[in-house]
CSV table of C-alpha atoms and ligand atoms in Angstrom, one decimal:
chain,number,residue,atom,x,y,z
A,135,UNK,CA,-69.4,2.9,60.6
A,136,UNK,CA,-66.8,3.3,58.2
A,137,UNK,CA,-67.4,4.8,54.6
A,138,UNK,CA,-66.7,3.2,51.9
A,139,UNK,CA,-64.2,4.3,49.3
A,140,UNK,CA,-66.0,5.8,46.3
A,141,UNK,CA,-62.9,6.6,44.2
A,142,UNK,CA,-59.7,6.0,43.4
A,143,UNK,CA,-57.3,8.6,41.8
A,144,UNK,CA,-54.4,6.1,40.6
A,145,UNK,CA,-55.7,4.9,37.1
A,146,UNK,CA,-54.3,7.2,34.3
A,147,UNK,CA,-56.0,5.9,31.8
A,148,UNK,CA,-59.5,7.6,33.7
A,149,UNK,CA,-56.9,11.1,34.1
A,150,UNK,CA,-55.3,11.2,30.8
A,151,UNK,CA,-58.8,9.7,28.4
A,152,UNK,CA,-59.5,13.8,26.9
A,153,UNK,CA,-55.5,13.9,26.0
A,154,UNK,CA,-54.0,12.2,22.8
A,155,UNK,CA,-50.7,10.5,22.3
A,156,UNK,CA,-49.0,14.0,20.9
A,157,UNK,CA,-50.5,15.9,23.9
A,158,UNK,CA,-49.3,13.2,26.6
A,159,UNK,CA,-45.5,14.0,24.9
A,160,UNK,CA,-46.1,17.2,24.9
A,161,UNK,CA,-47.0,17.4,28.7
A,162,UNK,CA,-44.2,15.3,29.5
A,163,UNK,CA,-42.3,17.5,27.8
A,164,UNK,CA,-43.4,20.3,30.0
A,165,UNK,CA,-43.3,18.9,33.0
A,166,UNK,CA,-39.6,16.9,33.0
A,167,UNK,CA,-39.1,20.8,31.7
A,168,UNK,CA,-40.4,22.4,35.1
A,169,UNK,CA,-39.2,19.6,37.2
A,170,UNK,CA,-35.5,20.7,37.3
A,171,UNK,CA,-35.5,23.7,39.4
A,172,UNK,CA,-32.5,25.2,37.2
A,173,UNK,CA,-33.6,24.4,33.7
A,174,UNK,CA,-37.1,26.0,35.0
A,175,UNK,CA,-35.3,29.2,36.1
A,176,UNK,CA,-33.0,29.4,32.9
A,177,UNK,CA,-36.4,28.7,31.2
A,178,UNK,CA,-38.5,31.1,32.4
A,179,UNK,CA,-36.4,33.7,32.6
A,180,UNK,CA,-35.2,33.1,29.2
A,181,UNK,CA,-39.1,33.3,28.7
A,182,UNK,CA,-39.3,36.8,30.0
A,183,UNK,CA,-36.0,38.1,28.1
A,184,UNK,CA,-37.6,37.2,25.0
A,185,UNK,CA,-41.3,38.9,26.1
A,186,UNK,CA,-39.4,41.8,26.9
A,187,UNK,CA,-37.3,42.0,23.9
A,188,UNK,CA,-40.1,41.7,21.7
A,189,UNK,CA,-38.9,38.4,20.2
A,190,UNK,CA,-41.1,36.4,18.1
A,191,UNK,CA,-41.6,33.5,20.5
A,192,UNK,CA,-45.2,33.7,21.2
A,193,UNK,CA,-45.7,31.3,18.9
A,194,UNK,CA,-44.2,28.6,20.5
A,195,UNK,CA,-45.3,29.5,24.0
A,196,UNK,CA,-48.7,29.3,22.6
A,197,UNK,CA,-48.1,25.7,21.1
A,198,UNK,CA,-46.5,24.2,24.5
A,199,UNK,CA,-47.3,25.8,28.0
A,200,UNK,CA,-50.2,28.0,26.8
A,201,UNK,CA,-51.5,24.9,25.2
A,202,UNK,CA,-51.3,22.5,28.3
A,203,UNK,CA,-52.2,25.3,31.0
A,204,UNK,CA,-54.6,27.8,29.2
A,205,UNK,CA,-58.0,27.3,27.1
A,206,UNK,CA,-57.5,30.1,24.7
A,207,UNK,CA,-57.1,33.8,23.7
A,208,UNK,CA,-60.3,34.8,23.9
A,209,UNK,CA,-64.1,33.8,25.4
A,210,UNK,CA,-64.8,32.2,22.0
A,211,UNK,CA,-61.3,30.5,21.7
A,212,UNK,CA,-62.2,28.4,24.6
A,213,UNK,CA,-65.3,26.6,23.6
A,214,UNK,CA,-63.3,23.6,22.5
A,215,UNK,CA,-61.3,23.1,25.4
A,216,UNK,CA,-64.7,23.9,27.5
A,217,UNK,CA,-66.9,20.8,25.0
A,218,UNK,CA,-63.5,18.6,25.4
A,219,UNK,CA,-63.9,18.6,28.7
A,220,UNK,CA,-67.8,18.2,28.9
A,221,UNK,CA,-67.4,14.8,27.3
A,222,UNK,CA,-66.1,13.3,30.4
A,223,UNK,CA,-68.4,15.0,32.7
A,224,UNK,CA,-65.7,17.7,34.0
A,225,UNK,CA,-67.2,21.5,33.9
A,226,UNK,CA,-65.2,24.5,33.0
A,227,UNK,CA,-64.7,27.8,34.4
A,228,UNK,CA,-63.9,30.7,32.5
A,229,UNK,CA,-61.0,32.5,34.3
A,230,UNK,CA,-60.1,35.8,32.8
A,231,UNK,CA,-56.1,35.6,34.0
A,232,UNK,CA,-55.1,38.7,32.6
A,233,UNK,CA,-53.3,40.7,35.5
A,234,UNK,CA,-53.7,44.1,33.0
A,235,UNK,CA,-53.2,47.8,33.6
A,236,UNK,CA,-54.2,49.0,37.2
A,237,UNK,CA,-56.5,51.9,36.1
A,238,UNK,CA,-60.3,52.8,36.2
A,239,UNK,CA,-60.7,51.8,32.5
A,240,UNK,CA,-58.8,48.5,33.4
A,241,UNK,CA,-61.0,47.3,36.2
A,242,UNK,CA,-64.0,48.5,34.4
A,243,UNK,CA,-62.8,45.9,31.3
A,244,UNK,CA,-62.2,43.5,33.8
A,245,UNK,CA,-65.4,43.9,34.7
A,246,UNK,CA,-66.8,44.0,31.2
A,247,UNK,CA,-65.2,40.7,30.5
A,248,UNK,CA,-66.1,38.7,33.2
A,249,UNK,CA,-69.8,39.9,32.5
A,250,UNK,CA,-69.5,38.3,29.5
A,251,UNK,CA,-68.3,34.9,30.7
A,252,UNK,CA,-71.1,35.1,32.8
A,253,UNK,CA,-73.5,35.3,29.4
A,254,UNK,CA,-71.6,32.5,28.0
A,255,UNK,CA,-71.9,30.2,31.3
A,256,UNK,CA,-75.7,31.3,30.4
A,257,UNK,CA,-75.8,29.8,26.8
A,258,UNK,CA,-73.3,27.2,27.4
A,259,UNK,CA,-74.6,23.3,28.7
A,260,UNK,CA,-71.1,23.0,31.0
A,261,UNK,CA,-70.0,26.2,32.1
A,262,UNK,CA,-71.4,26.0,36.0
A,263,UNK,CA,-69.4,28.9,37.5
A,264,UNK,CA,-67.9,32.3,37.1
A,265,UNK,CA,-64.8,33.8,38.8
A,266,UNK,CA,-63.1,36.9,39.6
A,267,UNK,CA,-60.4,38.6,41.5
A,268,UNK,CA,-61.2,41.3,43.3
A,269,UNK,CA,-57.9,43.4,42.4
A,270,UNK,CA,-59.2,43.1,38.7
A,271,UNK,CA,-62.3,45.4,40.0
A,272,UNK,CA,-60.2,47.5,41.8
A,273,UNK,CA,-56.8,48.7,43.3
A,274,UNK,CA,-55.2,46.7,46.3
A,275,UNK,CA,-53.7,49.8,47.2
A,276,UNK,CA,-57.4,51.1,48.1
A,277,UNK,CA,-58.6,48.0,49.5
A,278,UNK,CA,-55.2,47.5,52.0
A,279,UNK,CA,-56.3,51.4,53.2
A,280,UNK,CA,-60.1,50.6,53.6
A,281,UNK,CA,-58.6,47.0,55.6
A,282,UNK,CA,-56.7,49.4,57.6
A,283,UNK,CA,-59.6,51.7,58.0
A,284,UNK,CA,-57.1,55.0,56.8
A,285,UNK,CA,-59.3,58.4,56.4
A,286,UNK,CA,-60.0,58.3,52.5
A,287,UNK,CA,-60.1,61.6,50.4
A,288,UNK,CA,-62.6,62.4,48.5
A,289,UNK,CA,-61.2,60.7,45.2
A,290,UNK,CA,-60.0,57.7,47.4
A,291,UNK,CA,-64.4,57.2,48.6
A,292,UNK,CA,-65.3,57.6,45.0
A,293,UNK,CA,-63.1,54.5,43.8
A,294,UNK,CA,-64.2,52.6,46.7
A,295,UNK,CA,-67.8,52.9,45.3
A,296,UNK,CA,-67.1,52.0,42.2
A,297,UNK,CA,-65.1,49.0,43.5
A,298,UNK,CA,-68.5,48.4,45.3
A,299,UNK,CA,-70.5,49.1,42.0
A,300,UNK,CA,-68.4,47.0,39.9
A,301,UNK,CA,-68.8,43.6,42.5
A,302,UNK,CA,-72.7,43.9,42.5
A,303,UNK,CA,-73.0,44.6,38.8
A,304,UNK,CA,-71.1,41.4,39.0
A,305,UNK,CA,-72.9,39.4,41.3
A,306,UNK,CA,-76.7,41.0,40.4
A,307,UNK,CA,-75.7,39.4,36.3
A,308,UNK,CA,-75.0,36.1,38.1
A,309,UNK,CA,-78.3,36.1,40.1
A,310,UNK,CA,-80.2,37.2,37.1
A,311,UNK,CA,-78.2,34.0,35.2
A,312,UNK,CA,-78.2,31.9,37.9
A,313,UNK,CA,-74.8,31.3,37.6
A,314,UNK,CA,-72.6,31.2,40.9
A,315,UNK,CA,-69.7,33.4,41.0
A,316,UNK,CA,-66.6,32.7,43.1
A,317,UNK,CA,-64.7,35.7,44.8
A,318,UNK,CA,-60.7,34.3,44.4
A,319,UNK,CA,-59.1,35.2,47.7
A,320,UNK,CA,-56.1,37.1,47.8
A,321,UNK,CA,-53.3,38.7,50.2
A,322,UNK,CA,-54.3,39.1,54.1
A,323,UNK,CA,-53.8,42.8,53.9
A,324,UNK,CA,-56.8,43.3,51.3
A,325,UNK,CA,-58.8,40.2,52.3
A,326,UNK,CA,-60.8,41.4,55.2
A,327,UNK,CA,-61.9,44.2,52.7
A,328,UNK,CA,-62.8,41.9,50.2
A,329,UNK,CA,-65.0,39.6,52.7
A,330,UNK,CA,-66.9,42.6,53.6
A,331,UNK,CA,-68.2,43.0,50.2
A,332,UNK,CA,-68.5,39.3,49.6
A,333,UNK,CA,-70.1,39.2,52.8
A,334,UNK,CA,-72.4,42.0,51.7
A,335,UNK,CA,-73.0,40.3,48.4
A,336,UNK,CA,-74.1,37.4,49.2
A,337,UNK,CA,-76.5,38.6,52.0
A,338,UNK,CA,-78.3,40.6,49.2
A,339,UNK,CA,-78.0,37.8,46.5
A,340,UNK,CA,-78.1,34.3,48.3
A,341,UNK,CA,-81.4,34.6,49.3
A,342,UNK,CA,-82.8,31.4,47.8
A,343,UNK,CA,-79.6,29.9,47.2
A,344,UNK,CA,-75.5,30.4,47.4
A,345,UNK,CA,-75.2,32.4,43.8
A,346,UNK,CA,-72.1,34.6,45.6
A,347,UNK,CA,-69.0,32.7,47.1
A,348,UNK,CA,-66.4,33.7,49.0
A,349,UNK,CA,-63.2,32.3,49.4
A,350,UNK,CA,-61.4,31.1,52.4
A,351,UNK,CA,-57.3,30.0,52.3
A,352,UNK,CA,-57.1,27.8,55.7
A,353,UNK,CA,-53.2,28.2,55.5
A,354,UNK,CA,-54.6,31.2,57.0
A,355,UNK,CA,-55.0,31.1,61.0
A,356,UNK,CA,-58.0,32.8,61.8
A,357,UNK,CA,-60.2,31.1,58.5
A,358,UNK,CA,-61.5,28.5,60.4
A,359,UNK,CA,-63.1,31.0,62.6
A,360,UNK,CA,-63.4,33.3,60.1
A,361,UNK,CA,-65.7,30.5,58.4
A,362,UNK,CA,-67.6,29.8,61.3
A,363,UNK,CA,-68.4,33.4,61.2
A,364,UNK,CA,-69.4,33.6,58.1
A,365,UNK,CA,-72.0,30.6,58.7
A,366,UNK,CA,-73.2,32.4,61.6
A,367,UNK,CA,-73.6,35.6,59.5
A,368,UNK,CA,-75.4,33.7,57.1
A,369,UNK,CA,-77.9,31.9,59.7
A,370,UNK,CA,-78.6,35.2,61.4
A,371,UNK,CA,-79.3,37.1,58.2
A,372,UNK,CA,-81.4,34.1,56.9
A,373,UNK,CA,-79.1,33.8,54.1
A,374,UNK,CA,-77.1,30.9,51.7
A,375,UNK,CA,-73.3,30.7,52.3
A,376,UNK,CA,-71.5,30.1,49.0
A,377,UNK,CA,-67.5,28.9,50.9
A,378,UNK,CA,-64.8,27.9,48.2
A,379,UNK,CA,-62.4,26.2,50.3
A,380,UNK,CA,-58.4,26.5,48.7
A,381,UNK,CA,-55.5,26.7,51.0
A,382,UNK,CA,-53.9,29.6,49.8
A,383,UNK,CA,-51.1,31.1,47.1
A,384,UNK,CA,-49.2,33.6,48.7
A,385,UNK,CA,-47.7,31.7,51.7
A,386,UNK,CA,-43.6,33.5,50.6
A,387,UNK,CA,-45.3,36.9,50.1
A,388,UNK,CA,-47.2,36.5,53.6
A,389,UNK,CA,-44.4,35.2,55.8
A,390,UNK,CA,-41.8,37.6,53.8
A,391,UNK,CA,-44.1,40.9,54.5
A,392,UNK,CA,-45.0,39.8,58.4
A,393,UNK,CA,-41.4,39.5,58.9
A,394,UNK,CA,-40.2,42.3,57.3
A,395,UNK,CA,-42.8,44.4,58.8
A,396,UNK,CA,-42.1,42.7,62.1
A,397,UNK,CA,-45.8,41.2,62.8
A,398,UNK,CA,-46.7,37.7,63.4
A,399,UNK,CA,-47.1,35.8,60.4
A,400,UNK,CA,-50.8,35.3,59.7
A,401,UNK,CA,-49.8,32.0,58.6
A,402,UNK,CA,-50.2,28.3,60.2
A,403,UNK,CA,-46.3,27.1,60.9
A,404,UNK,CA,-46.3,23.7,59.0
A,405,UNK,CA,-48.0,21.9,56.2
A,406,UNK,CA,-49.7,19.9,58.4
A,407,UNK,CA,-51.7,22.8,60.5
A,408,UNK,CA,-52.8,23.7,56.7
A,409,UNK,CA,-53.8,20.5,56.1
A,410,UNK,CA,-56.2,19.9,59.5
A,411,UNK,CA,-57.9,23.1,59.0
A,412,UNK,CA,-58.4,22.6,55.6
A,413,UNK,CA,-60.2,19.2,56.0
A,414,UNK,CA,-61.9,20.6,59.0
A,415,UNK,CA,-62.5,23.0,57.1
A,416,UNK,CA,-64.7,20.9,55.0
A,417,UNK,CA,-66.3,19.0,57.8
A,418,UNK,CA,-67.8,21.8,58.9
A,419,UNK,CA,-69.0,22.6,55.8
A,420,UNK,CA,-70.2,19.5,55.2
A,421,UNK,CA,-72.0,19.7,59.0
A,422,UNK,CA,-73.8,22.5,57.8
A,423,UNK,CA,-75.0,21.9,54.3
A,424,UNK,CA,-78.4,22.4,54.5
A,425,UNK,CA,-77.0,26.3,54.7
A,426,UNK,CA,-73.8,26.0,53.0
A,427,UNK,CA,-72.7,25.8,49.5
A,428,UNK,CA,-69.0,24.2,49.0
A,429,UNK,CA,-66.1,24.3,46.5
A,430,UNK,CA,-63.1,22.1,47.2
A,431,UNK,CA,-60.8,23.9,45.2
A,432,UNK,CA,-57.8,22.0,45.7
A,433,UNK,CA,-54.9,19.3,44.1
A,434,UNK,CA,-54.7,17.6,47.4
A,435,UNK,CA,-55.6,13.6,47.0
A,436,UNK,CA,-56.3,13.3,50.7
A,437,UNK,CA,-58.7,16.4,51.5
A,438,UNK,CA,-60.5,15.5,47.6
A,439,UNK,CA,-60.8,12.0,49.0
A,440,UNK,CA,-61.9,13.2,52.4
A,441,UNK,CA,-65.0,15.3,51.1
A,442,UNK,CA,-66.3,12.2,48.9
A,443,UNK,CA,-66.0,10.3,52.5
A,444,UNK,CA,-67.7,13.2,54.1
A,445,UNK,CA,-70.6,12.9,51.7
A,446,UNK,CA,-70.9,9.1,51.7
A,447,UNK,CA,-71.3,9.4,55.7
A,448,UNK,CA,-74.0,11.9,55.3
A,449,UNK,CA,-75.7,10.3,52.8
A,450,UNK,CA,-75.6,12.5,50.4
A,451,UNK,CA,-75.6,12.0,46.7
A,452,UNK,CA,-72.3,12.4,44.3
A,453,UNK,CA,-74.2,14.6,42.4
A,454,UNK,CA,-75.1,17.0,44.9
A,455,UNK,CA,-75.4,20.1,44.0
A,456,UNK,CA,-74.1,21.9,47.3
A,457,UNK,CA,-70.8,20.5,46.5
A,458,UNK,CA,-68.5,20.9,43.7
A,459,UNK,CA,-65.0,19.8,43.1
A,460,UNK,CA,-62.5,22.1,41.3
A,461,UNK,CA,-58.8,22.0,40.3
A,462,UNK,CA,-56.7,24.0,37.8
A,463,UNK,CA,-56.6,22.9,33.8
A,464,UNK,CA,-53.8,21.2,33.0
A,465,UNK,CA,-53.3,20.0,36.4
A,466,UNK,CA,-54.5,16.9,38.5
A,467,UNK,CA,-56.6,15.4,36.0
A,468,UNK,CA,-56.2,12.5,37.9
A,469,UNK,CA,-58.4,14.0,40.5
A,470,UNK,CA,-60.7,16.2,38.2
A,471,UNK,CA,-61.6,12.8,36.1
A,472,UNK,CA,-62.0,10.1,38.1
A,473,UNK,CA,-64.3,11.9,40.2
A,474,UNK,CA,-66.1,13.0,37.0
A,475,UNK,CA,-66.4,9.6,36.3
A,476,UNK,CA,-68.2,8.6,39.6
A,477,UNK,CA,-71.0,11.7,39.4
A,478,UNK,CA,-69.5,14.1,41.5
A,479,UNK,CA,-69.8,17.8,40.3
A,480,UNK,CA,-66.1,18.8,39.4
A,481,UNK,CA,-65.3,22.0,37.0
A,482,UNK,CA,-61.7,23.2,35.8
A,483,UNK,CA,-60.6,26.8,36.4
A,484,UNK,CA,-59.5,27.5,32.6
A,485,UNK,CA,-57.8,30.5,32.0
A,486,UNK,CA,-57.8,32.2,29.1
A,487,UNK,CA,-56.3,35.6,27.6
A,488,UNK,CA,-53.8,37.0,25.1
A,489,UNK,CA,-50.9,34.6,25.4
A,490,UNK,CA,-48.5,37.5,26.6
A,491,UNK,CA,-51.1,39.0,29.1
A,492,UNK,CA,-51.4,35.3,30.8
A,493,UNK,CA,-47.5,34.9,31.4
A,494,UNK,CA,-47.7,35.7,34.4
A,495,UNK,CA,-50.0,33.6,35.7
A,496,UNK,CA,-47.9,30.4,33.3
A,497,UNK,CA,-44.7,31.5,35.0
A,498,UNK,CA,-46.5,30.7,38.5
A,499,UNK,CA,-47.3,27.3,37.4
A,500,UNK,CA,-44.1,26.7,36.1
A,501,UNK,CA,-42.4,27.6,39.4
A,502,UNK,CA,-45.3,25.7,41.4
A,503,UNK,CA,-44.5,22.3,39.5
A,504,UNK,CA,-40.7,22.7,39.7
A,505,UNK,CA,-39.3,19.9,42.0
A,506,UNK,CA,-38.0,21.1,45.2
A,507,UNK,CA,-36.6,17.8,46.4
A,508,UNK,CA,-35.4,15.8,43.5
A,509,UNK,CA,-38.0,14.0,43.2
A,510,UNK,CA,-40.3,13.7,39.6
A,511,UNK,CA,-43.6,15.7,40.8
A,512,UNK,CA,-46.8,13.2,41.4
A,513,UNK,CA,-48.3,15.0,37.7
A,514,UNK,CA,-45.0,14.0,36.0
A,515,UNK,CA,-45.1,10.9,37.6
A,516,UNK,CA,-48.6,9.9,36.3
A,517,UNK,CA,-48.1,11.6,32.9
A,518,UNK,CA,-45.0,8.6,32.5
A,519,UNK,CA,-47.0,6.0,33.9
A,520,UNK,CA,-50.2,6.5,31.7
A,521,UNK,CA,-47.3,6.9,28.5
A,522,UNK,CA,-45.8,4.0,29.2
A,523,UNK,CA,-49.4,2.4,29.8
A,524,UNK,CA,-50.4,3.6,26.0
A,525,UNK,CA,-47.2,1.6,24.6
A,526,UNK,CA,-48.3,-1.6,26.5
A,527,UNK,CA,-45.5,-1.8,28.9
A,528,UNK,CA,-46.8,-1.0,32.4
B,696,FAD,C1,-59.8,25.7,41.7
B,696,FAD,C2,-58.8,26.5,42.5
B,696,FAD,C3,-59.1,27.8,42.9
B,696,FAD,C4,-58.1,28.5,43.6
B,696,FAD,N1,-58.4,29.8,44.0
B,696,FAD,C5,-57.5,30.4,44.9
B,696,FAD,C6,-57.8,31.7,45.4
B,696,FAD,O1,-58.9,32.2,45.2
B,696,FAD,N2,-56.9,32.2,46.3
B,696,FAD,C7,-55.7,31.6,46.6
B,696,FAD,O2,-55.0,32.2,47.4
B,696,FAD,N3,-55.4,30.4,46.0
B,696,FAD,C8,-56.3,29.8,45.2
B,696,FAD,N4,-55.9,28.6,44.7
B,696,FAD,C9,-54.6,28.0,44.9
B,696,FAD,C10,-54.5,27.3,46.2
B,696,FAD,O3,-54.7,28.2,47.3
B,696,FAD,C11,-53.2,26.5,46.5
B,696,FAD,O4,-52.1,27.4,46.4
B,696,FAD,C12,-53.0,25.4,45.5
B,696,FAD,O5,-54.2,24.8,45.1
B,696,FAD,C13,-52.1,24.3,46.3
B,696,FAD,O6,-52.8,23.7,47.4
B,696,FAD,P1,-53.5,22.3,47.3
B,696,FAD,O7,-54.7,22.3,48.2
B,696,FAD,O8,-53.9,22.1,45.9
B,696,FAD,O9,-52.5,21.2,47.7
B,696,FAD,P2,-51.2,20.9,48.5
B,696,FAD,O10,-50.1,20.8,47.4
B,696,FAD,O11,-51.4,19.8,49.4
B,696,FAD,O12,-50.9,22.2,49.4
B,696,FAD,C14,-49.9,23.2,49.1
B,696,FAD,C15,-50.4,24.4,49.9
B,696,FAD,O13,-50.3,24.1,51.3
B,696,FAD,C16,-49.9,25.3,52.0
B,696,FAD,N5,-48.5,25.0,52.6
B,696,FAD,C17,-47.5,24.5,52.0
B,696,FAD,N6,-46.4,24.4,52.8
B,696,FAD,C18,-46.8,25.0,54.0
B,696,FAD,C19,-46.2,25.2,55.2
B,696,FAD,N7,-44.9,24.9,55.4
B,696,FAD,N8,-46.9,25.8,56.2
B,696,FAD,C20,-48.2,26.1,56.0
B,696,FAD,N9,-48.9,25.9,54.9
B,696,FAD,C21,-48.2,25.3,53.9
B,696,FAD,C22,-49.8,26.4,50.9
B,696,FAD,O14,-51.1,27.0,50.9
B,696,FAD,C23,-49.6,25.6,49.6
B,696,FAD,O15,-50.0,26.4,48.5
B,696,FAD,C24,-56.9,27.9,43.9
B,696,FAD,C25,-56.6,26.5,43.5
B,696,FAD,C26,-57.6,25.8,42.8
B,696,FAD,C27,-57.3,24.4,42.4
């Protein structure tokens, strides 16, 4: 039988309905900014010149790309963005995106901080998730050595504890809460570290239901299998499996390293391979709901499209709380709203943070959106078509 469509993501008016006439410009502005691969390099490196030179241009950042990409400077700062967003349905989730100083006080503030988003996803009605990166907690230098399983000193043990320490402190708050927590994934080298303390994590807090979840980047090739292990962890231990499904970040840093350190790259050779393990990927999770919990966290039409499919053939509700939808703020409303709109469970990551602390992560999303063939990029695209629906012209 074939499933019915249960969404569609082409009407702007449905992406664009939370964003006024001077904040479609402004994205327009952005984004035709981004688009030409050499204005975006003059631009953000200009950016950094400035940052580094101490020149007063904060101020602006914060008014345009900040703005568009970020909910605020602080926890408190972001609770407009965050009831914004709850008016149409679409959940927020407080992403701490300050890469800061690499030091034992650092991953303890790290750690700090995103106990207290998890208190404010506690007293807040649309706030459904936390999130953290594991290098926040703890050094990747540490991690890459446990991954490796190198003899650790005596000092080297201790910070692996506390790394420990610092992820259940994290994860027993969210059980006490009730509020999920997603592991972000990060570089192969570290990874298999991290999804031994995920995995540990969520045997001890998933009990009754997936509270802990790990992440899994199927540009990867062995996380399909590495999935199906997980599952089969989880059904041996009589535990929940909390799988947030992206396809992974760090696809130049991977290939560069495996070549330069002459080992196979870990990752699939095209697009496409991504693509069919992603959406397999999600079959399988889908095939196994009754044990696992899923997050789609992904700007991919097709594979957002594919999991609504999924769910109509297995009669599940849009609601259903095993599965959530989840793309970046500022990007893909398109997505993020019209499936709002429908009653499926979709959430923003919004990141927040002193404006020069989150450059980094705007710089990424600059270079991300920049057009590599010439073409206008699909969220330019539909930020012109919805202006150009507002002045009655379409
Ligand atoms: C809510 C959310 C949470 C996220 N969390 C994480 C995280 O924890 N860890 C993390 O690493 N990333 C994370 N990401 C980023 C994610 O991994 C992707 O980089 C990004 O979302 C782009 O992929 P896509 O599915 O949106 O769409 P698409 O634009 O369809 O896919 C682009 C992706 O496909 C893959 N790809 C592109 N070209 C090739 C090629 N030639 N060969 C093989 N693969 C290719 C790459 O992974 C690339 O990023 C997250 C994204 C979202 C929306």
């Amino acid at each position: 039988m074939e499933a019915k469509p249960t969404v569609s993501f082409e009407d702007t008016a449905v992406a664009f309905c939370y964003k006024s006439d001077a904040a479609m410009r402004k994205a327009n502005f952005i984004f035709s900014l981004v688009n030409h691969p050499w204005i975006s390099a003059i631009a953000t490196q200009s950016v950094r010149v400035a940052l580094w030179l101490r020149l007063p241009v904060e101020s602006l950042i914060r008014r345009t790309v900040f703005d568009h990409f970020c909910g605020g400077e602080s926890i408190q700062k972001t609770s407009s963005v965050s009831a914004l967003l709850g008016q149409y349905g679409v959940n927020t989730i407080l992403d701490y995106s300050v890469e800061g100083a690499k030091s034992e006080a650092g991953f303890d503030y790290v750690m700090e901080e995103t106990l207290r988003t998890i208190e404010q996803a506690h007293n807040a009605d649309n706030v459904p998730f936390s999130v953290f990166k594991p290098t926040g907690i703890g050094s990747a230098e540490l991690l890459e050595k446990v991954q490796k399983k190198s003899p650790l000193d005596a000092n080297e043990k201790a910070s692996y504890e506390r790394i420990r320490i610092r992820m259940d402190n994290i994860c027993k708050r969210a059980h006490q809460y009730q509020i999920p927590v997603l592991i972000d994934a990060e570089e192969s080298w570290i990874q298999e570290a991290i999804d031994c303390l995920a995995n540990e994590m969520m045997a001890r807090y998933n009990t009754r239901k997936a509270i802990v979840f790990n992440t899994f980047q199927m540009y990867r090739e062995v996380s399909l299998r590495n999935l199906r292990d997980s599952h089969h962890l989880a059904t041996m231990h009589n535990y929940f499996l909390g799988a947030k499904l992206v396809r992974g970040a760090y696809m130049e840093k991977e290939r560069a390293r495996a070549e330069a350190m002459d080992y196979p790259s870990p990752i699939h050779p095209t697009k496409e391979a991504t693509d069919n393990a992603f959406n397999q990927a999600l079959a399988f999770c889908i095939d196994n709901k009754q044990r696992v919990s899923v997050m789609c966290g992904s700007h991919n039409e097709y594979s957002n499209y594919y999991l609504t499919v999924l769910m109509e053939k297995h009669s599940m509700k849009n609601a259903d709380e095993r599965v959530w939808f989840a793309q970046l703020y500022g990007m893909s409303d398109n997505i993020s709203f019209s499936l709002a709109k429908v009653g499926y469970r979709v959430a923003k990551y919004v990141p927040y943070g002193p404006v020069r602390a989150v450059m980094p992560y705007l710089l990424r999303r600059a270079s991300e959106n920049t057009s590599v063939a010439g073409q206008s990029s699909r969220e330019l695209m539909l930020i012109r078509k919805e202006i150009r629906r507002r002045k009655g012209s379409t």
